[in-house]
PDB file of C-alpha atoms in Angstrom:
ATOM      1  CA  UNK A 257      -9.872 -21.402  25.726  1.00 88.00           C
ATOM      2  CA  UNK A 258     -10.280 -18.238  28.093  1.00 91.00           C
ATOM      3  CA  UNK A 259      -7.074 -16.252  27.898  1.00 96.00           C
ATOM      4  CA  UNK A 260      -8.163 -13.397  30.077  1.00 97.00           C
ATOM      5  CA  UNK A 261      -6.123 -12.373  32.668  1.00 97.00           C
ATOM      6  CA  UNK A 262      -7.351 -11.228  35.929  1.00 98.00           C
ATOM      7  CA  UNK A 263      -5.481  -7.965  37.602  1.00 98.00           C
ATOM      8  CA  UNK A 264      -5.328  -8.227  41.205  1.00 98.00           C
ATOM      9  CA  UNK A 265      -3.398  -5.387  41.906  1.00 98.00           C
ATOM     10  CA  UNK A 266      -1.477  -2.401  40.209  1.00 98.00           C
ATOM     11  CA  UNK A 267       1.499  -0.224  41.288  1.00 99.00           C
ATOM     12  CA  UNK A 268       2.377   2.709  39.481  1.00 98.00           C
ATOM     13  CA  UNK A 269       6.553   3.191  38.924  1.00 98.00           C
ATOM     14  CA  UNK A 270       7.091   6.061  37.034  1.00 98.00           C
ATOM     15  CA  UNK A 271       4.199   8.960  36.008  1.00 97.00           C
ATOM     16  CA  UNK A 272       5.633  11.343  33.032  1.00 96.00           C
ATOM     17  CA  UNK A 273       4.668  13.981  30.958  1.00 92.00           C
ATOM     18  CA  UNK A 274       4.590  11.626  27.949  1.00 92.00           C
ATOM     19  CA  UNK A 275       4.055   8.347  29.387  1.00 96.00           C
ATOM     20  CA  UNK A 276       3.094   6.317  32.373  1.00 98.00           C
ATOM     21  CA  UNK A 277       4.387   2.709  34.076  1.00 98.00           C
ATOM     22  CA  UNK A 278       2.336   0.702  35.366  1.00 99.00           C
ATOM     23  CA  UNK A 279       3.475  -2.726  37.433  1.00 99.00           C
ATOM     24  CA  UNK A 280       0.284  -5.466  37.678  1.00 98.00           C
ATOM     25  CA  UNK A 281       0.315  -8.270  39.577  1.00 98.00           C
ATOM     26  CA  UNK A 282      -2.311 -10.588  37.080  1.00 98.00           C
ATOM     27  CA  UNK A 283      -3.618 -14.256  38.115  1.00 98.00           C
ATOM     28  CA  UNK A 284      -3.389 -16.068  34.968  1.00 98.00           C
ATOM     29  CA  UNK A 285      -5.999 -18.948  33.161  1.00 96.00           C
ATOM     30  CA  UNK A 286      -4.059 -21.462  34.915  1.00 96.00           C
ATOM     31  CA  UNK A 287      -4.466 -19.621  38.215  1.00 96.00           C
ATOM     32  CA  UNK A 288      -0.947 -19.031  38.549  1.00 98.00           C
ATOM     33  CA  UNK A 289       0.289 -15.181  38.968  1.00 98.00           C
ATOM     34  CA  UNK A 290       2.758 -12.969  37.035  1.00 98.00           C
ATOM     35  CA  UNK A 291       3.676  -9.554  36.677  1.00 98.00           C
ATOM     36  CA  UNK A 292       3.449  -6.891  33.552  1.00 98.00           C
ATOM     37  CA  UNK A 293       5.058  -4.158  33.079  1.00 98.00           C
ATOM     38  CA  UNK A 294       2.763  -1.783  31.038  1.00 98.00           C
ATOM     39  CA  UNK A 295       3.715   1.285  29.330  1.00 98.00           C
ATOM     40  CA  UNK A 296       0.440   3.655  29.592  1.00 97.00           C
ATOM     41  CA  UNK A 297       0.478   6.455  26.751  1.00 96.00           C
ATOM     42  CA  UNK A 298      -2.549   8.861  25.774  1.00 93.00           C
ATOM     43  CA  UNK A 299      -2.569   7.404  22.158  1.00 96.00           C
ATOM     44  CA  UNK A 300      -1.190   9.308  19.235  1.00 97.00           C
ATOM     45  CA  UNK A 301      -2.598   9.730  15.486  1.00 98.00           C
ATOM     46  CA  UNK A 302      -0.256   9.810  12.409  1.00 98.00           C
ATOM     47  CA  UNK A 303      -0.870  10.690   8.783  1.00 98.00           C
ATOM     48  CA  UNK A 304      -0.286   9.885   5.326  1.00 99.00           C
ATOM     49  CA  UNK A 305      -0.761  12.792   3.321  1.00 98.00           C
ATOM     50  CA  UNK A 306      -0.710  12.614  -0.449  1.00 98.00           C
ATOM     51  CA  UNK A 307      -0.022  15.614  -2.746  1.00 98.00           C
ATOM     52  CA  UNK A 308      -2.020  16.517  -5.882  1.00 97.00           C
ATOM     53  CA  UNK A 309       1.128  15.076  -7.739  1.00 97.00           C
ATOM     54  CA  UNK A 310       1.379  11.986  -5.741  1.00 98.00           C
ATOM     55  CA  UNK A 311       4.204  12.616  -3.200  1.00 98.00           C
ATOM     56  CA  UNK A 312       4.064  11.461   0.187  1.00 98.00           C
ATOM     57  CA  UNK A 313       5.430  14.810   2.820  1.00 98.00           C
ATOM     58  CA  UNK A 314       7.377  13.459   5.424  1.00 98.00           C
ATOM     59  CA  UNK A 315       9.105  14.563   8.778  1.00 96.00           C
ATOM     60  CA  UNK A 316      12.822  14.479   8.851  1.00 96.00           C
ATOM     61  CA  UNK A 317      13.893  14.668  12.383  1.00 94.00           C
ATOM     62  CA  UNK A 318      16.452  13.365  15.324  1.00 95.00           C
ATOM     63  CA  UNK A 319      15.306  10.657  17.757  1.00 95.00           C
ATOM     64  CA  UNK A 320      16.932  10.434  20.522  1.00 95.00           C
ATOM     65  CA  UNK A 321      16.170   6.972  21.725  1.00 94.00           C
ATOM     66  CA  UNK A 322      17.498   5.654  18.610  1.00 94.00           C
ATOM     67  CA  UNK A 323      20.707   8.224  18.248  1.00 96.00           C
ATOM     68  CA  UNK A 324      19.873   8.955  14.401  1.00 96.00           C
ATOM     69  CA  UNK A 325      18.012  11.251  11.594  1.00 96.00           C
ATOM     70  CA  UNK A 326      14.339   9.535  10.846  1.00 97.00           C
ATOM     71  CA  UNK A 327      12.474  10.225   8.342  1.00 98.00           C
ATOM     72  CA  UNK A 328       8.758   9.641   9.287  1.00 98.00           C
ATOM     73  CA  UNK A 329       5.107  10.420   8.345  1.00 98.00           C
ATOM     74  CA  UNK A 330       3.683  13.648  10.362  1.00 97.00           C
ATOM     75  CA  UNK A 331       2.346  12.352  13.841  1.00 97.00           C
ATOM     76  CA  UNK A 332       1.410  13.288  17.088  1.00 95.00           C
ATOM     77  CA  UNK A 333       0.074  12.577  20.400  1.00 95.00           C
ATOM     78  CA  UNK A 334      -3.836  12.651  21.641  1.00 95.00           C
ATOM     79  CA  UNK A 335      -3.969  16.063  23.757  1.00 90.00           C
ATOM     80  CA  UNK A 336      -6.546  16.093  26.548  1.00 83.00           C
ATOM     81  CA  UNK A 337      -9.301  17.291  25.268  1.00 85.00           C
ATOM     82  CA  UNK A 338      -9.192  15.750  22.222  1.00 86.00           C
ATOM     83  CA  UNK A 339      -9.434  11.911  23.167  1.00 82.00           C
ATOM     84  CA  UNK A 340     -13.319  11.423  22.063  1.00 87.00           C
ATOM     85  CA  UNK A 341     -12.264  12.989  18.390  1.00 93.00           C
ATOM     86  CA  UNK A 342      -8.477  11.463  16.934  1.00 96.00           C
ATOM     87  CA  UNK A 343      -9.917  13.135  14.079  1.00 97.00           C
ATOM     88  CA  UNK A 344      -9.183  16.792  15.248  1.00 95.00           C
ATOM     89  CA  UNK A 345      -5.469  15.694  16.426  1.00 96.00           C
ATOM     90  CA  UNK A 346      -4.886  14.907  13.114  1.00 97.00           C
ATOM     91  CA  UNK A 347      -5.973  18.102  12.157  1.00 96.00           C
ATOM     92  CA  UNK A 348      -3.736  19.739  14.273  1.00 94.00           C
ATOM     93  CA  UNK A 349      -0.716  17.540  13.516  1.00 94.00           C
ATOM     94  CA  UNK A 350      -1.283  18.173   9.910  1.00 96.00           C
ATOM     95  CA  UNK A 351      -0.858  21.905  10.410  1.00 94.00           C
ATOM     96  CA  UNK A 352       1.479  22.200  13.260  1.00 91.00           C
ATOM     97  CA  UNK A 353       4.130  19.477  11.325  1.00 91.00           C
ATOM     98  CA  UNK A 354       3.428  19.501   7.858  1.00 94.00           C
ATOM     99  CA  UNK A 355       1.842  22.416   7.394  1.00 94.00           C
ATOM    100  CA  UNK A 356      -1.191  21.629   4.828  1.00 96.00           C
ATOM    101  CA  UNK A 357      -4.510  21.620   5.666  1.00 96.00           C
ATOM    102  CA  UNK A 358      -6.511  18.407   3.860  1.00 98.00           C
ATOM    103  CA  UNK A 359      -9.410  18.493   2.136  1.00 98.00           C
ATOM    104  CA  UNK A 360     -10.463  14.836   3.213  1.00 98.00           C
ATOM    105  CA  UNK A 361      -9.273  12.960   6.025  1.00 98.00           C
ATOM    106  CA  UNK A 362     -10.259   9.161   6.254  1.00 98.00           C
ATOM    107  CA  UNK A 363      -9.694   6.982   8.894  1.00 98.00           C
ATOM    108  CA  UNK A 364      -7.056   3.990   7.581  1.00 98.00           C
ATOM    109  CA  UNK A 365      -7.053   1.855  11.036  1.00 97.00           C
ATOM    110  CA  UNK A 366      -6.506   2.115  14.610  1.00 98.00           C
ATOM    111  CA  UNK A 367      -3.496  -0.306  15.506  1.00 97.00           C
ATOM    112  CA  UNK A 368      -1.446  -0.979  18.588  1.00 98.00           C
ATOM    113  CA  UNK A 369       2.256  -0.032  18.531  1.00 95.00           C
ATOM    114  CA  UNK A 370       3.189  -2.664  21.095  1.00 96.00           C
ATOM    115  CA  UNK A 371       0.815  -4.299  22.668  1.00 96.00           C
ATOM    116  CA  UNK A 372       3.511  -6.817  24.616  1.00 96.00           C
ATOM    117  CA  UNK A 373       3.825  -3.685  26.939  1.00 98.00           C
ATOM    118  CA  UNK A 374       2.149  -0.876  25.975  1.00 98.00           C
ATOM    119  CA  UNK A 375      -1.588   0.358  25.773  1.00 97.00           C
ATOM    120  CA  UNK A 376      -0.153   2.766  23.509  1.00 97.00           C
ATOM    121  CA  UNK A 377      -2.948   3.377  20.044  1.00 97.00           C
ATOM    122  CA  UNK A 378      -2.178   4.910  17.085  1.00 98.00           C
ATOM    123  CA  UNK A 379      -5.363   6.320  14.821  1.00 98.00           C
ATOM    124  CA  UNK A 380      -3.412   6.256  10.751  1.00 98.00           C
ATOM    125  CA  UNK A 381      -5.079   8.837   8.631  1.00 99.00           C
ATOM    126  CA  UNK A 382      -5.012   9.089   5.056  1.00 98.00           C
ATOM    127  CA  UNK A 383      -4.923  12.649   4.336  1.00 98.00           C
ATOM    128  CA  UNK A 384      -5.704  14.301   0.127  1.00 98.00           C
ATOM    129  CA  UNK A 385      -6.391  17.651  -1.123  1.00 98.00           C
ATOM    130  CA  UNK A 386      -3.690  19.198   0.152  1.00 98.00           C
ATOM    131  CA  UNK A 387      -3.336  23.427   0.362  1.00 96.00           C
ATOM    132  CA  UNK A 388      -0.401  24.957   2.395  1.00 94.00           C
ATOM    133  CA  UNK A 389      -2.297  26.609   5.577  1.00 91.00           C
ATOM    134  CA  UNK A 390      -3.136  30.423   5.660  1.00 82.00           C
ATOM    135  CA  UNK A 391      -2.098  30.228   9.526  1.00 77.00           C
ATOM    136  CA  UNK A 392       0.538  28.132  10.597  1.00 74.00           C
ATOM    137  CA  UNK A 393      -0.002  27.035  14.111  1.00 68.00           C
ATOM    138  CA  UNK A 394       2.700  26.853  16.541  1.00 70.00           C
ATOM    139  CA  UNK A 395       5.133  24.059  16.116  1.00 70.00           C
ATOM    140  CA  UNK A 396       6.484  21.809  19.543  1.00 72.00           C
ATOM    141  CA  UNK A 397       9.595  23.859  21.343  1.00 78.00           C
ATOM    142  CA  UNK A 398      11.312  20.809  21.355  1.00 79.00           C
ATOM    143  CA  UNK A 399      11.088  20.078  17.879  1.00 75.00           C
ATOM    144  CA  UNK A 400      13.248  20.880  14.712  1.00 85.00           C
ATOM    145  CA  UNK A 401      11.747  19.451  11.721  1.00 88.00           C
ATOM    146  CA  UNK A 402      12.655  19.401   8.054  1.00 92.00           C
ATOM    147  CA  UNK A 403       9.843  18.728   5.356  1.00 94.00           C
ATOM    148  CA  UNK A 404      10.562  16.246   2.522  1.00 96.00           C
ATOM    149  CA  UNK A 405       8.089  15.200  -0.427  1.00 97.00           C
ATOM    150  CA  UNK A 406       8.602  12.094  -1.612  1.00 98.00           C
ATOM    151  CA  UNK A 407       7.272   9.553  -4.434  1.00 98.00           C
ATOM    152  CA  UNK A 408       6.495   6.041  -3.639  1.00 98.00           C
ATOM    153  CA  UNK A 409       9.590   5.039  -4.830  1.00 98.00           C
ATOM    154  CA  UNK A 410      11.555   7.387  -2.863  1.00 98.00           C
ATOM    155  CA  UNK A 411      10.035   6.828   0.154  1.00 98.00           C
ATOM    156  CA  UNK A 412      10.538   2.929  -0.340  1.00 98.00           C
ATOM    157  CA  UNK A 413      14.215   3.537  -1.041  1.00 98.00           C
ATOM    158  CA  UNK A 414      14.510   5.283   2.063  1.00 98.00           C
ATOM    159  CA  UNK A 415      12.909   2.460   4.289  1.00 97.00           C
ATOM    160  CA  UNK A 416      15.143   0.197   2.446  1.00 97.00           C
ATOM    161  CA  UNK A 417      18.379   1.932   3.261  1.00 96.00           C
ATOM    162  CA  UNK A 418      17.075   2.831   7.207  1.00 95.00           C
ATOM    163  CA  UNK A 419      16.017   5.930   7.588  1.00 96.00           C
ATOM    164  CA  UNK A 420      12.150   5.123   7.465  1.00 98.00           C
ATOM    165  CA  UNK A 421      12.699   2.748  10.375  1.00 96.00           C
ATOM    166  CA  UNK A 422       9.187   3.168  12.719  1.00 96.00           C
ATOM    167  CA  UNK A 423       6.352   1.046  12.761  1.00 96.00           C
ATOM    168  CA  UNK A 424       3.626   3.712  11.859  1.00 98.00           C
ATOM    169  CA  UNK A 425       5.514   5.542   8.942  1.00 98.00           C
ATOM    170  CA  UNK A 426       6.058   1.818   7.181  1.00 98.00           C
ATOM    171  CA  UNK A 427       2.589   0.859   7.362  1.00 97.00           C
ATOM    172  CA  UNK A 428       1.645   4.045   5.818  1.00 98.00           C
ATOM    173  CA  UNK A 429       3.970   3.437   3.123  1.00 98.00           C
ATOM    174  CA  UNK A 430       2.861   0.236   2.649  1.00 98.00           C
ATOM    175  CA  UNK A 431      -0.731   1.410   2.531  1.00 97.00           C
ATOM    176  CA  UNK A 432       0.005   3.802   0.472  1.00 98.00           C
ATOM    177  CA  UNK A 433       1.450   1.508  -1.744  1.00 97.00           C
ATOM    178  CA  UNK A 434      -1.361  -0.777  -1.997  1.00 96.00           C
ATOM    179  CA  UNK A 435      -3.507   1.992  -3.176  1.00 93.00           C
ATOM    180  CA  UNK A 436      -1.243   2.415  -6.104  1.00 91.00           C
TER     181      UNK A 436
END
């Protein structure tokens, strides 16, 4: 079966510093049209980075959308400039949140944070051999950020009780835990 759909026509809504919207008028399989709403983002990477004594460091932070304290995995979004290499974004991310420097990085997955509306990919890194940077690069104005280390089952607790509640910092716990 060919599930393709065709776009016939596209209308941009809103154009952000963050984000895009999109409105596409599609002809389906069936030949029938529809509309999609589609949330166009630059693509982020996020990390899971290990200690040498096997704690996970994590962001504590306040999201607004959701009106609460998170507790999440470092992360960031794809500057321009860096979109052929993820890689070096999770460099930066790694210094400018967490502030370690790794001595590997590997690749866990690519994945799609909502693909019912968004274009939006996230590049997961699993990041070991961790040394506190010799220069700290600038963190974001907007952010205020408290580091926590955590063990498995600390980190598991807390996505239990809520405050691990985003889609990227569960499946790095969860990835993490499988490498147990």
């Amino acid at each position: 079966m060919n599930f393709e759909e065709k776009v016939l026509s596209t209308e941009n809504i809103f154009d952000g510093k963050v984000i895009k919207v999109d409105k596409e008028t599609v002809e389906l399989p069936n030949g029938k049209k529809a509309f999609r709403e589609i949330v166009r983002h630059h693509g982020a990477v996020a990390l899971i980075p290990i200690t040498d004594d096997d704690k996970i460091v994590m962001i504590k932070q306040w999201r607004e959308p959701m009106q609460k304290v998170t507790l999440e995995i470092p992360a960031g979004k794809i500057e321009p400039g860096e979109e052929s290499d993820p890689l070096q974004t999770a460099i930066r991310e790694l210094n400018e949140e967490a502030r370690y420097e790794a001595e590997n990085i590997e690749l866990v997955t690519p994945f799609y944070t909502t693909p019912g509306f968004s274009d939006e990919e996230i590049y997961l890194y699993h990041a070991s051999g961790l040394k506190p940077v010799s220069t700290e690069l600038p963190q974001d104005d907007d952010e205020f950020l408290e580091l926590v280390e955590l063990t498995l089952p600390e980190a598991m607790s807390a996505m239990k009780e809520g405050l691990v509640c985003d889609s990227k910092t569960i499946m790095g716990l969860l990835f993490w835990q499988l490498m147990q």
